[in-house]
Short mmCIF file of C-alpha atoms in Angstrom, two decimals:
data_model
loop_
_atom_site.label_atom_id
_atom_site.label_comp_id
_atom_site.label_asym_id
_atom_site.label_seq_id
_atom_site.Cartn_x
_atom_site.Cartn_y
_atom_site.Cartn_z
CA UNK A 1 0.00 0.00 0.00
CA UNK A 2 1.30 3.56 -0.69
CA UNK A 3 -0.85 5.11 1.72
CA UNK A 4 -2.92 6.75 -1.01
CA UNK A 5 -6.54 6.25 -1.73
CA UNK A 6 -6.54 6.16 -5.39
CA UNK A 7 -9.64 7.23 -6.56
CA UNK A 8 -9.71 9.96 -4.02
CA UNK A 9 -6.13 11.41 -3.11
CA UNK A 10 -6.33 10.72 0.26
CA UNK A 11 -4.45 9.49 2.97
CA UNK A 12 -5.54 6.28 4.45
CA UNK A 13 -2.46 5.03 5.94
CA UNK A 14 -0.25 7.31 8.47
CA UNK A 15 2.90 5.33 8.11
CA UNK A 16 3.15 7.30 4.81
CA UNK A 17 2.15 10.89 6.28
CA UNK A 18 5.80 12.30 4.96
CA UNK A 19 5.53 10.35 1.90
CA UNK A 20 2.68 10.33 -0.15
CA UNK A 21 0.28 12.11 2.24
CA UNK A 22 2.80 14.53 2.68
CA UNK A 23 1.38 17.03 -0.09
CA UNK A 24 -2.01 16.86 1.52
CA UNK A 25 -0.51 18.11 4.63
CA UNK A 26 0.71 20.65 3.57
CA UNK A 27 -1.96 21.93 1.75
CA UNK A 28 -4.08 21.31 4.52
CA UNK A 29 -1.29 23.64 6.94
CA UNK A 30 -1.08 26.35 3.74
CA UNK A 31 -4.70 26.87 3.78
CA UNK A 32 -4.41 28.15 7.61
CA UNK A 33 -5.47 24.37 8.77
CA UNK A 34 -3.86 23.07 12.00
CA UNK A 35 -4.60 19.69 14.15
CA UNK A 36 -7.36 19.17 15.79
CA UNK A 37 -7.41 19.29 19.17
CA UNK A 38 -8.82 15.51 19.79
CA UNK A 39 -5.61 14.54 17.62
CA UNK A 40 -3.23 16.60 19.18
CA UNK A 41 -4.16 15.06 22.73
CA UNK A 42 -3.44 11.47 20.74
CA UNK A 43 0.03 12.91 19.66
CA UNK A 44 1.09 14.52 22.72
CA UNK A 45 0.27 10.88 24.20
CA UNK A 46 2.42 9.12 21.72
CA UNK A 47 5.40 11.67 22.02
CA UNK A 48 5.47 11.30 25.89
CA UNK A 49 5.14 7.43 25.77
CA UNK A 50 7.97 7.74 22.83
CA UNK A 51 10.12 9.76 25.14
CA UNK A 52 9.37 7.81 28.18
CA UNK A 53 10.31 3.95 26.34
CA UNK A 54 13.56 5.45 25.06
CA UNK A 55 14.91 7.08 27.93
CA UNK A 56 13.87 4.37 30.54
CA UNK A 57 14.37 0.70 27.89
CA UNK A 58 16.81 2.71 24.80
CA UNK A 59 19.92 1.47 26.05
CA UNK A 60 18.53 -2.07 26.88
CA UNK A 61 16.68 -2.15 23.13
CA UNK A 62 20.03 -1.21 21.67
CA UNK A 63 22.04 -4.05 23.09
CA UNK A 64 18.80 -6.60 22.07
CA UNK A 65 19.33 -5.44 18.59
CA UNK A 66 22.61 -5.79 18.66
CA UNK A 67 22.39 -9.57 19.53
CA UNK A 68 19.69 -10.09 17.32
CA UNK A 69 21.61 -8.80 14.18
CA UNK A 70 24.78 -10.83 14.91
CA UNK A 71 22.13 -14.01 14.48
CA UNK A 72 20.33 -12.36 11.04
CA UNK A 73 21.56 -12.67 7.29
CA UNK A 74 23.52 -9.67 5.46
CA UNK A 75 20.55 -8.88 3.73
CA UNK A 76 17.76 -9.25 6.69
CA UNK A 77 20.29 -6.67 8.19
CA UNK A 78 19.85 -4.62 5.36
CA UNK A 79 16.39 -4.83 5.30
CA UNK A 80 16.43 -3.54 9.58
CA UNK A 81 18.38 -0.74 8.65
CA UNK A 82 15.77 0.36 5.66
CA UNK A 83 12.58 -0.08 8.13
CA UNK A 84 14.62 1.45 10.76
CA UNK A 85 15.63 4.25 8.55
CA UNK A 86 12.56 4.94 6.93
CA UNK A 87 10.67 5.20 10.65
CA UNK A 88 13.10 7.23 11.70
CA UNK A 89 12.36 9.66 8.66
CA UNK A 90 8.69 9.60 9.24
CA UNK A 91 8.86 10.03 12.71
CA UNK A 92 11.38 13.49 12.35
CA UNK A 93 8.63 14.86 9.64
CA UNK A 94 5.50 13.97 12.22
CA UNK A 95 7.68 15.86 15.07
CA UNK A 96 8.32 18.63 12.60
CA UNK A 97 4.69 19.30 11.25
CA UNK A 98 3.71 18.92 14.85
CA UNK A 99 6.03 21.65 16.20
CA UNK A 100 4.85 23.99 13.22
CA UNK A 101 1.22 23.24 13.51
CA UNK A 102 0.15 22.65 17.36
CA UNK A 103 -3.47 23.81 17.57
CA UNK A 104 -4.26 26.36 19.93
CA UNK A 105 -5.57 24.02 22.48
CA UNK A 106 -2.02 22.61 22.80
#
């Protein structure tokens, strides 16, 4: 799935929001749109149980994945790294468009 509804141009899938869905964003944001307030209590969740995971299991997670990958293949290693990367990019853009866009209810 690319995360776009065909027919319609939407977004159906938010593990593509800096992707695909990305242009819809912004023209959403352009046109003086900002998240709604029922979503930005769902985000501010997510951040703080983000923040929370890494800074209390990060350290622990890092040394799992380290064992696992000395036990996977070259190329399931490669494949880690590409989900890994591509979260990471999604999850920068989400932070991003969040900073810029916090409704006033925030």
């Amino acid at each position: 799935s690319s995360g776009i509804n065909a027919e319609y141009g939407q977004c159906v899938d938010a593990r593509y929001f800096c992707g695909p869905c990305k242009a819809n964003a912004l023209t959403w944001f352009s046109s003086g749109g900002d998240i709604p307030c029922c979503l930005n209590k769902v985000i501010a969740a997510g951040i703080e149980a983000f923040d929370y995971v890494v800074k209390n299991y990060g350290a622990q997670a890092e040394e799992w994945a380290e064992l696992v990958s000395a036990e996977l293949s070259e190329a399931a290693n490669a494949k880690a790294a590409e989900i890994k990367a591509d979260i990471e990019d999604q999850a920068a853009c989400i932070a991003e468009t969040y900073k810029e866009h916090k409704p006033g209810c925030a």
